[in-house]
Coordinates of C-alpha atoms in Angstrom, one line a residue:
M9 CA 51.5 81.4 32.2
N10 CA 54.9 83.0 31.0
F11 CA 55.8 84.5 27.6
Q12 CA 57.3 81.2 26.4
E13 CA 54.3 79.1 27.5
R14 CA 51.9 81.5 25.7
A15 CA 54.0 81.4 22.6
D16 CA 53.9 77.4 22.6
A17 CA 50.2 77.6 23.2
R18 CA 49.7 79.8 20.2
R19 CA 52.0 77.7 18.1
T20 CA 50.3 74.4 18.9
A21 CA 46.8 76.1 18.3
S22 CA 48.0 77.3 15.0
V23 CA 49.2 73.8 14.0
L24 CA 45.8 72.2 15.0
T25 CA 43.8 74.9 13.1
V26 CA 45.8 74.3 9.8
L27 CA 45.4 70.5 10.2
L28 CA 41.7 70.6 10.9
M29 CA 41.1 73.0 8.0
G30 CA 42.4 70.2 5.7
V31 CA 39.9 67.7 7.0
F32 CA 37.2 70.3 7.0
I33 CA 37.2 71.4 3.4
A34 CA 37.6 67.8 2.2
N35 CA 34.7 66.6 4.2
V36 CA 32.4 69.4 3.2
D37 CA 32.9 68.3 -0.3
V38 CA 31.3 65.0 0.4
A39 CA 28.1 66.6 1.3
V40 CA 27.9 70.0 -0.5
V41 CA 27.1 68.5 -3.9
N42 CA 24.0 66.6 -2.8
V43 CA 21.9 69.8 -2.6
A44 CA 23.2 71.2 -5.9
T45 CA 22.2 68.3 -8.2
P46 CA 19.1 69.9 -9.6
S47 CA 21.1 73.0 -10.6
I48 CA 23.8 70.7 -12.0
R49 CA 21.1 68.8 -14.1
E50 CA 19.7 72.1 -15.3
G51 CA 23.1 73.7 -16.2
L52 CA 24.8 70.8 -17.8
G53 CA 21.9 68.7 -19.0
A54 CA 23.2 65.7 -16.9
S55 CA 21.3 62.4 -16.9
D56 CA 20.3 60.5 -13.8
S57 CA 23.4 58.3 -14.0
E58 CA 25.7 61.2 -14.5
L59 CA 24.4 63.0 -11.6
Q60 CA 24.9 59.8 -9.4
L61 CA 28.5 59.7 -10.7
V62 CA 29.1 63.4 -10.0
I63 CA 28.4 62.6 -6.3
S64 CA 30.0 59.1 -6.1
A65 CA 33.1 59.7 -8.2
Y66 CA 34.6 61.8 -5.4
T67 CA 33.7 59.4 -2.6
L68 CA 34.9 56.4 -4.5
S69 CA 38.4 57.7 -5.3
Y70 CA 38.6 59.2 -1.9
A71 CA 37.9 55.8 -0.2
M72 CA 40.0 53.8 -2.5
L73 CA 43.2 55.8 -1.8
L74 CA 43.0 56.7 1.8
V75 CA 45.4 54.0 3.0
T76 CA 47.7 54.7 0.2
G77 CA 47.7 58.4 1.1
A78 CA 48.6 57.5 4.7
R79 CA 51.4 55.3 3.6
L80 CA 52.7 58.0 1.4
G81 CA 52.7 60.3 4.3
A82 CA 54.8 57.8 6.4
T83 CA 57.4 57.6 3.6
H84 CA 57.6 61.1 2.4
G85 CA 56.5 63.2 5.4
Y86 CA 53.0 64.1 6.5
R87 CA 53.7 67.9 5.9
R88 CA 54.7 67.3 2.3
L89 CA 51.8 65.0 1.5
F90 CA 49.4 67.4 3.4
M91 CA 50.4 70.2 1.0
V92 CA 50.5 68.0 -2.2
G93 CA 47.0 66.7 -1.4
L94 CA 45.6 70.2 -0.6
G95 CA 47.1 71.6 -3.8
L96 CA 45.6 68.8 -6.0
F97 CA 42.3 69.1 -4.2
T98 CA 42.3 73.0 -4.6
L99 CA 43.2 72.8 -8.3
A100 CA 40.6 70.1 -9.1
S101 CA 38.0 72.2 -7.3
G102 CA 38.6 75.0 -9.6
A103 CA 38.4 72.6 -12.6
C104 CA 35.0 71.3 -11.2
G105 CA 33.7 74.8 -11.1
L106 CA 34.7 75.4 -14.7
A107 CA 33.5 72.1 -16.0
W108 CA 31.4 72.6 -19.3
R109 CA 30.1 69.0 -19.6
A110 CA 28.9 66.3 -17.1
D111 CA 31.7 63.9 -18.1
V112 CA 34.2 66.6 -17.5
L113 CA 32.8 67.3 -14.0
I114 CA 32.8 63.5 -13.2
G115 CA 36.5 63.4 -14.2
T116 CA 37.5 66.3 -12.1
R117 CA 35.6 65.0 -9.2
V118 CA 37.7 61.9 -9.3
V119 CA 40.9 64.0 -9.2
Q120 CA 39.4 66.1 -6.4
G121 CA 38.8 62.8 -4.4
I122 CA 42.4 61.7 -5.1
G123 CA 43.6 65.1 -3.6
A124 CA 41.5 64.5 -0.5
A125 CA 42.7 61.0 0.0
L126 CA 46.4 62.4 0.0
L127 CA 45.4 65.2 2.4
V128 CA 43.1 63.7 5.0
P129 CA 45.1 61.0 6.5
Q130 CA 47.9 63.5 7.4
V131 CA 45.6 65.3 9.7
L132 CA 45.4 62.5 12.3
T133 CA 49.1 61.6 11.7
G134 CA 50.0 65.2 12.3
I135 CA 47.9 65.3 15.6
Q136 CA 49.7 62.1 16.7
L137 CA 53.1 63.4 16.1
N138 CA 52.7 67.0 17.3
F139 CA 50.6 66.6 20.4
T140 CA 50.8 64.5 23.6
G141 CA 49.0 64.2 26.8
A142 CA 45.9 66.3 27.5
A143 CA 46.8 68.4 24.4
R144 CA 46.3 65.2 22.2
T145 CA 42.9 64.5 23.8
R146 CA 41.6 67.9 23.1
A147 CA 43.0 67.9 19.6
I148 CA 41.3 64.6 18.9
G149 CA 38.1 66.0 20.3
Y150 CA 38.3 69.0 17.8
Y151 CA 39.1 66.5 15.0
A152 CA 35.9 64.6 15.7
L153 CA 34.0 67.8 16.0
A154 CA 35.4 69.0 12.6
L155 CA 34.1 65.8 11.0
S156 CA 30.6 66.4 12.3
I157 CA 30.3 70.2 11.7
S158 CA 31.8 69.9 8.1
A159 CA 29.3 67.2 7.1
A160 CA 26.3 69.2 8.4
L161 CA 27.7 72.5 7.1
G162 CA 28.2 70.9 3.6
Q163 CA 24.3 70.8 3.2
V164 CA 23.8 74.2 4.6
L165 CA 26.5 75.9 2.5
G166 CA 25.5 74.0 -0.7
G167 CA 21.9 75.1 -0.3
A168 CA 23.0 78.7 0.4
L169 CA 25.4 79.1 -2.4
V170 CA 23.0 77.5 -5.0
A171 CA 20.1 79.6 -3.8
A172 CA 22.2 82.8 -4.1
N173 CA 23.0 82.1 -7.7
L174 CA 26.0 84.5 -7.6
F175 CA 26.4 86.3 -10.9
G176 CA 24.0 83.8 -12.5
S177 CA 26.8 81.0 -11.9
G178 CA 24.2 78.5 -10.4
W179 CA 26.0 75.6 -8.8
R180 CA 29.6 76.5 -9.7
P181 CA 30.4 78.4 -6.5
I182 CA 30.2 75.3 -4.5
F183 CA 33.4 74.3 -6.1
L184 CA 35.0 77.7 -6.8
V185 CA 34.9 78.8 -3.1
N186 CA 37.6 76.1 -2.4
L187 CA 40.2 78.1 -4.5
P188 CA 40.7 81.1 -2.1
I189 CA 40.2 78.8 1.1
G190 CA 42.7 76.3 -0.3
A191 CA 45.3 79.0 -1.1
V192 CA 45.2 80.4 2.3
V193 CA 45.5 77.0 4.0
M194 CA 48.3 76.1 1.7
V195 CA 50.3 79.2 2.7
A196 CA 49.6 78.6 6.4
A197 CA 50.6 74.9 6.1
W198 CA 53.9 75.9 4.4
R199 CA 54.6 78.5 7.4
I200 CA 53.2 76.7 10.3
L201 CA 53.3 72.9 10.1
P202 CA 56.5 71.4 11.6
V203 CA 58.6 68.9 9.7
H204 CA 58.8 65.5 11.1
R205 CA 62.5 64.5 10.9
E206 CA 62.2 60.7 11.3
V207 CA 60.9 60.2 7.7
R208 CA 62.6 57.3 6.1
P209 CA 61.8 56.8 2.3
Q210 CA 60.5 53.3 1.7
R211 CA 59.4 51.3 -1.4
L212 CA 55.6 51.7 -1.9
D213 CA 53.7 48.4 -1.8
L214 CA 52.3 48.7 -5.3
L215 CA 50.8 45.2 -5.3
G216 CA 49.0 45.8 -2.0
M217 CA 47.8 49.2 -3.3
G218 CA 46.4 47.7 -6.5
T219 CA 44.6 44.8 -4.7
L220 CA 43.1 47.0 -2.1
S221 CA 41.9 49.6 -4.5
L222 CA 40.3 47.0 -6.7
A223 CA 38.6 45.3 -3.6
V224 CA 37.2 48.7 -2.4
L225 CA 36.1 49.7 -5.9
L226 CA 34.2 46.4 -6.4
A227 CA 32.6 46.8 -2.9
V228 CA 31.9 50.4 -2.8
L229 CA 30.7 51.1 -6.3
P230 CA 27.6 48.9 -6.0
L231 CA 26.8 50.2 -2.5
M232 CA 26.7 53.8 -3.8
L233 CA 24.6 53.1 -6.9
G234 CA 22.5 50.0 -5.9
H235 CA 19.7 51.5 -3.9
T236 CA 19.0 54.1 -6.5
R237 CA 19.0 51.5 -9.3
H238 CA 17.0 49.0 -7.4
W239 CA 19.9 46.5 -6.9
P240 CA 20.4 45.0 -10.4
A241 CA 22.3 41.7 -10.9
W242 CA 25.5 43.5 -11.5
T243 CA 25.7 45.1 -7.9
W244 CA 25.5 41.7 -6.3
L245 CA 28.1 40.2 -8.7
S246 CA 30.3 43.1 -7.9
L247 CA 30.0 42.6 -4.2
I248 CA 30.8 38.9 -4.4
A249 CA 33.7 39.6 -6.8
S250 CA 35.2 41.9 -4.2
V251 CA 36.0 39.1 -1.9
A252 CA 38.9 37.8 -4.1
P253 CA 41.0 40.9 -4.2
F254 CA 40.4 41.5 -0.4
V255 CA 41.8 37.9 0.2
A256 CA 44.6 38.5 -2.2
F257 CA 45.4 41.8 -0.3
I258 CA 45.7 40.0 2.9
I259 CA 47.9 37.3 1.5
V260 CA 50.2 39.9 -0.1
E261 CA 50.4 42.0 3.0
R262 CA 51.3 39.1 5.3
R263 CA 53.9 37.9 2.9
I264 CA 55.6 41.3 2.8
E265 CA 55.5 41.5 6.5
R266 CA 57.1 38.1 7.1
R267 CA 59.9 39.2 4.7
G268 CA 60.5 42.2 6.8
G269 CA 59.3 44.6 4.3
H270 CA 56.8 47.6 4.5
P271 CA 53.2 46.5 3.8
L272 CA 50.7 49.1 2.8
V273 CA 48.5 48.2 5.8
N274 CA 50.1 46.7 9.0
L275 CA 47.6 43.9 9.5
S276 CA 49.0 43.2 13.0
L277 CA 47.3 46.4 14.1
L278 CA 43.9 45.1 13.2
A279 CA 44.8 41.8 14.9
Q280 CA 44.8 43.9 18.2
R281 CA 41.3 43.5 19.7
T282 CA 41.4 47.0 21.2
I283 CA 41.8 48.3 17.6
G284 CA 39.7 45.8 15.7
W285 CA 36.7 46.2 18.1
G286 CA 37.3 49.9 18.3
L287 CA 37.2 50.3 14.6
A288 CA 34.1 48.3 14.4
A289 CA 32.4 50.5 16.9
Y290 CA 33.5 53.6 15.1
G291 CA 32.3 52.4 11.8
A292 CA 28.8 51.3 13.1
A293 CA 28.3 54.7 14.9
L294 CA 29.4 56.8 11.9
S295 CA 27.2 54.8 9.4
T296 CA 24.2 55.9 11.4
Y297 CA 25.4 59.5 11.4
F298 CA 25.9 59.7 7.6
A299 CA 22.7 58.0 6.9
L300 CA 21.0 60.4 9.3
L301 CA 22.2 63.2 7.1
F302 CA 20.6 61.5 4.1
T303 CA 17.3 60.3 5.6
L304 CA 16.7 63.4 7.7
A305 CA 17.0 65.6 4.5
L306 CA 14.5 63.3 2.8
Y307 CA 12.1 63.4 5.7
L308 CA 12.3 67.1 6.1
Q309 CA 12.4 68.2 2.5
E310 CA 10.2 65.6 0.6
G311 CA 8.1 64.8 3.6
L312 CA 7.4 68.0 5.5
G313 CA 8.3 70.3 2.5
E314 CA 11.0 72.1 4.3
S315 CA 14.0 73.7 2.4
A316 CA 17.4 72.4 2.1
L317 CA 18.7 75.2 4.3
M318 CA 16.2 74.3 6.9
S319 CA 17.2 70.6 6.9
G320 CA 20.9 71.7 7.5
I321 CA 19.9 74.0 10.3
A322 CA 18.0 71.1 12.0
L323 CA 21.3 69.6 12.7
V324 CA 22.7 72.6 14.7
S325 CA 21.8 71.1 18.0
W326 CA 23.6 67.8 17.0
V327 CA 26.7 69.6 16.1
L328 CA 26.8 71.9 19.1
A329 CA 26.2 68.9 21.5
F330 CA 28.8 66.8 19.7
G331 CA 31.4 69.4 20.4
V332 CA 30.4 69.4 24.1
G333 CA 30.6 65.7 24.3
G334 CA 34.0 65.4 22.6
L335 CA 35.7 68.1 24.6
A336 CA 34.1 66.9 27.9
L337 CA 36.0 63.7 27.7
S338 CA 39.3 65.3 28.8
R339 CA 37.6 66.3 32.0
L340 CA 36.5 62.7 32.9
P341 CA 38.3 60.9 35.8
R342 CA 40.8 58.3 34.5
R343 CA 38.9 55.4 36.0
M344 CA 35.9 56.3 33.7
L345 CA 37.8 56.5 30.5
P346 CA 37.6 52.8 29.5
Q347 CA 33.7 53.0 29.4
A348 CA 33.3 56.4 27.9
A349 CA 32.7 55.2 24.4
P350 CA 30.1 52.5 25.3
F351 CA 28.4 55.2 27.5
G352 CA 28.3 57.6 24.6
F353 CA 26.8 55.1 22.2
V354 CA 24.2 54.0 24.7
I355 CA 23.1 57.7 24.8
L356 CA 23.1 57.8 21.0
A357 CA 20.8 54.7 20.9
A358 CA 18.5 56.1 23.4
A359 CA 18.3 59.4 21.3
Y360 CA 17.4 57.4 18.2
G361 CA 14.9 55.5 20.1
A362 CA 13.2 58.7 21.3
V363 CA 13.1 59.8 17.7
S364 CA 11.5 56.7 16.7
V365 CA 8.8 56.8 19.4
S366 CA 8.0 60.4 18.4
M367 CA 7.6 59.4 14.7
F368 CA 5.2 56.6 15.5
S369 CA 3.3 58.7 17.9
A370 CA 2.9 61.3 15.1
Q371 CA 4.7 63.9 17.1
S372 CA 6.5 66.0 14.3
S373 CA 7.4 68.8 16.7
A374 CA 10.5 70.6 15.5
A375 CA 11.5 71.3 19.1
L376 CA 11.2 67.7 20.1
L377 CA 13.4 66.7 17.1
F378 CA 15.9 69.4 17.9
V379 CA 16.2 68.3 21.5
T380 CA 16.5 64.5 20.7
L381 CA 19.1 65.2 18.0
G382 CA 21.1 67.2 20.6
F383 CA 21.2 64.2 22.9
G384 CA 22.3 62.1 20.0
G385 CA 25.1 64.5 19.1
F386 CA 26.3 64.5 22.6
G387 CA 26.5 60.8 22.8
T388 CA 28.3 60.6 19.4
G389 CA 30.7 63.2 20.4
V390 CA 31.7 61.2 23.6
G391 CA 31.7 57.9 21.8
L392 CA 33.7 58.8 18.7
T393 CA 36.2 60.9 20.6
A394 CA 36.9 58.1 23.0
I395 CA 37.3 55.6 20.3
I396 CA 39.7 57.6 18.3
R397 CA 41.6 58.4 21.4
A398 CA 41.9 54.7 22.4
V399 CA 42.9 53.3 19.0
T400 CA 45.6 56.0 18.4
A401 CA 46.9 55.4 21.8
A402 CA 47.2 51.7 21.1
V403 CA 50.0 52.1 18.5
P404 CA 53.5 53.7 18.8
P405 CA 54.3 56.8 16.9
R406 CA 56.0 54.9 14.0
H407 CA 52.4 53.5 13.2
A408 CA 50.6 56.8 13.3
S409 CA 50.1 56.8 9.5
D410 CA 48.8 53.3 9.5
M411 CA 46.3 54.1 12.1
S412 CA 45.3 57.3 10.5
G413 CA 44.6 55.6 7.1
L414 CA 42.6 52.9 8.8
I415 CA 40.5 55.4 10.7
S416 CA 39.7 57.5 7.6
M417 CA 38.9 54.6 5.3
T418 CA 36.7 53.1 8.0
A419 CA 34.8 56.4 8.2
Q420 CA 34.3 56.7 4.4
I421 CA 33.2 53.1 3.9
A422 CA 30.9 53.2 6.9
G423 CA 29.4 56.3 5.4
V424 CA 28.7 54.6 2.0
V425 CA 27.4 51.5 3.6
G426 CA 25.2 53.5 6.1
V427 CA 23.5 55.6 3.3
A428 CA 23.0 52.5 0.9
F429 CA 21.6 50.3 3.8
F430 CA 19.6 52.8 5.9
G431 CA 18.5 54.7 2.7
T432 CA 17.0 51.5 1.4
V433 CA 15.2 51.0 4.7
Y434 CA 13.8 54.5 4.4
F435 CA 12.5 54.0 1.0
S436 CA 11.1 50.6 1.7
G437 CA 9.3 52.0 4.8
A438 CA 7.8 54.8 2.7
E439 CA 6.6 52.3 0.1
A440 CA 5.2 49.9 2.8
A441 CA 3.2 52.7 4.4
G442 CA 1.5 53.4 1.2
R443 CA 1.0 57.0 2.3
A444 CA 2.2 60.1 0.7
G445 CA 3.4 63.3 2.3
A446 CA 4.2 63.8 6.0
T447 CA 2.5 60.7 7.3
G448 CA 4.4 58.4 5.1
A449 CA 7.7 60.2 5.8
M450 CA 7.1 60.0 9.5
H451 CA 6.5 56.2 9.3
A452 CA 9.6 55.8 7.2
F453 CA 11.8 57.9 9.4
G454 CA 10.4 56.0 12.5
I455 CA 11.5 52.8 11.0
V456 CA 14.9 53.9 10.1
A457 CA 15.4 55.6 13.5
T458 CA 14.7 52.1 15.1
F459 CA 17.4 50.7 12.9
F460 CA 19.7 53.5 13.9
A461 CA 19.1 52.6 17.6
L462 CA 19.8 49.0 17.2
T463 CA 23.0 49.8 15.3
A464 CA 24.2 52.3 18.0
L465 CA 23.6 49.5 20.6
M466 CA 25.9 47.2 18.6
A467 CA 28.5 50.0 18.5
A468 CA 28.3 50.3 22.3
A469 CA 28.7 46.5 22.6
A470 CA 31.8 46.6 20.3
A471 CA 33.2 49.6 22.3
W472 CA 32.7 47.7 25.4
W473 CA 34.6 44.7 24.2
S474 CA 37.3 47.0 22.9
A475 CA 37.6 48.7 26.3
G476 CA 37.6 45.4 28.1
Y477 CA 40.3 43.8 26.0
S478 CA 42.3 47.0 26.3
S479 CA 42.2 46.9 30.1
A480 CA 43.1 43.2 30.0
S481 CA 46.0 43.9 28.0
G482 CA 47.3 46.9 29.8
T483 CA 46.7 49.2 26.9
M484 CA 44.4 51.3 29.0
G485 CA 47.4 52.4 31.1
A486 CA 48.9 53.9 28.0
I487 CA 45.6 55.6 27.3
S488 CA 45.2 57.2 30.8
E489 CA 48.7 58.7 30.4
L490 CA 47.6 60.8 27.4

């Protein structure tokens, strides 16, 4: 490798590092607050409802505006929106750390979520615009790894910072730590991220943005709060009411597209079966992962009496194997690429099945759980990386932002739905067992692991259909050239 090649390699590595730091710090904030809720309650005198909103306000505003953030990146440049989103996220983090009342914290969490929604879609867009060939495959593998590590690290970091109680500040460092990190990443983004020259300012689809945001709000809010409030009537009415704005959004977007305008979401992308089935597989698999973070913490902390820090450490094998699985994809022969995602999700299903069997057999060995989670992480790493690779390869660069927004929104909604559904399964299983402590927790976790396995098998089937349709349409030829 000559001097110029080494310089190019360092430049691309720097670009990828800056991009991944953006998604990393935003995703950590999804998980970091969960373990700090007792400290927040004590420090601010927050009620149960206020604590729920402290957690859900960020996720809600984040999920609602992800597609809008992606579209703004397309019209004003991914680099500019990356920096605007990062700046807003960092300033809001500081405001969160200084909040003196629960309602102030909830409001600043909403602003923090808006910043994340502007920031995160630019990461995949930046990867698609700045990387090609094997370099893009590796970059997507690292992107998938960043999603996994950040979600797990959020729990560990939150537990460690709250336990440290730095200068008697309690929960506040979980937000304030973002100030120096955000400042460093902002300077690095300004100096390192390339400017994409093909940006053409377009009129923002405000009607599409409004109808989609309303639909996501009505659908996601009851899913976030329903299982903790025992599904009151308003949650079901809200879910039913979300159908109307979703339908209106589809009508609006199709009308704009027919007129030759620029819709918020290019629905023709979802009409491609490679993308439609691929996103279905992606969402199904991710729903089990985010639910695993939630239910595993309940099983270990409330069932076995372990600490929050220990429940985070339990996922180390998952995270390490996830990275191995994602990066191993670039070494597969081309003929095996179409079936990599189904294969990975089958491994994931088998790992969940092994966890279920061990729970019902009353085998609570930490070593056994560590090993089975490692296999699950490997399967998830292979499956998710292959899916992201396939769906991003199925669109030309001009639709990079559209695909980025769809992938990011699918991930967030899948996480909310997964925690709501599988969390309810866990609590119902514990109640049905009628047993307290470790025995009841093992029974409940065994049930939810069975549901995880079935969902992973459905993800494998959807990924198989995505790969099959892709091969039939010739898209896999484009994928194998990456």
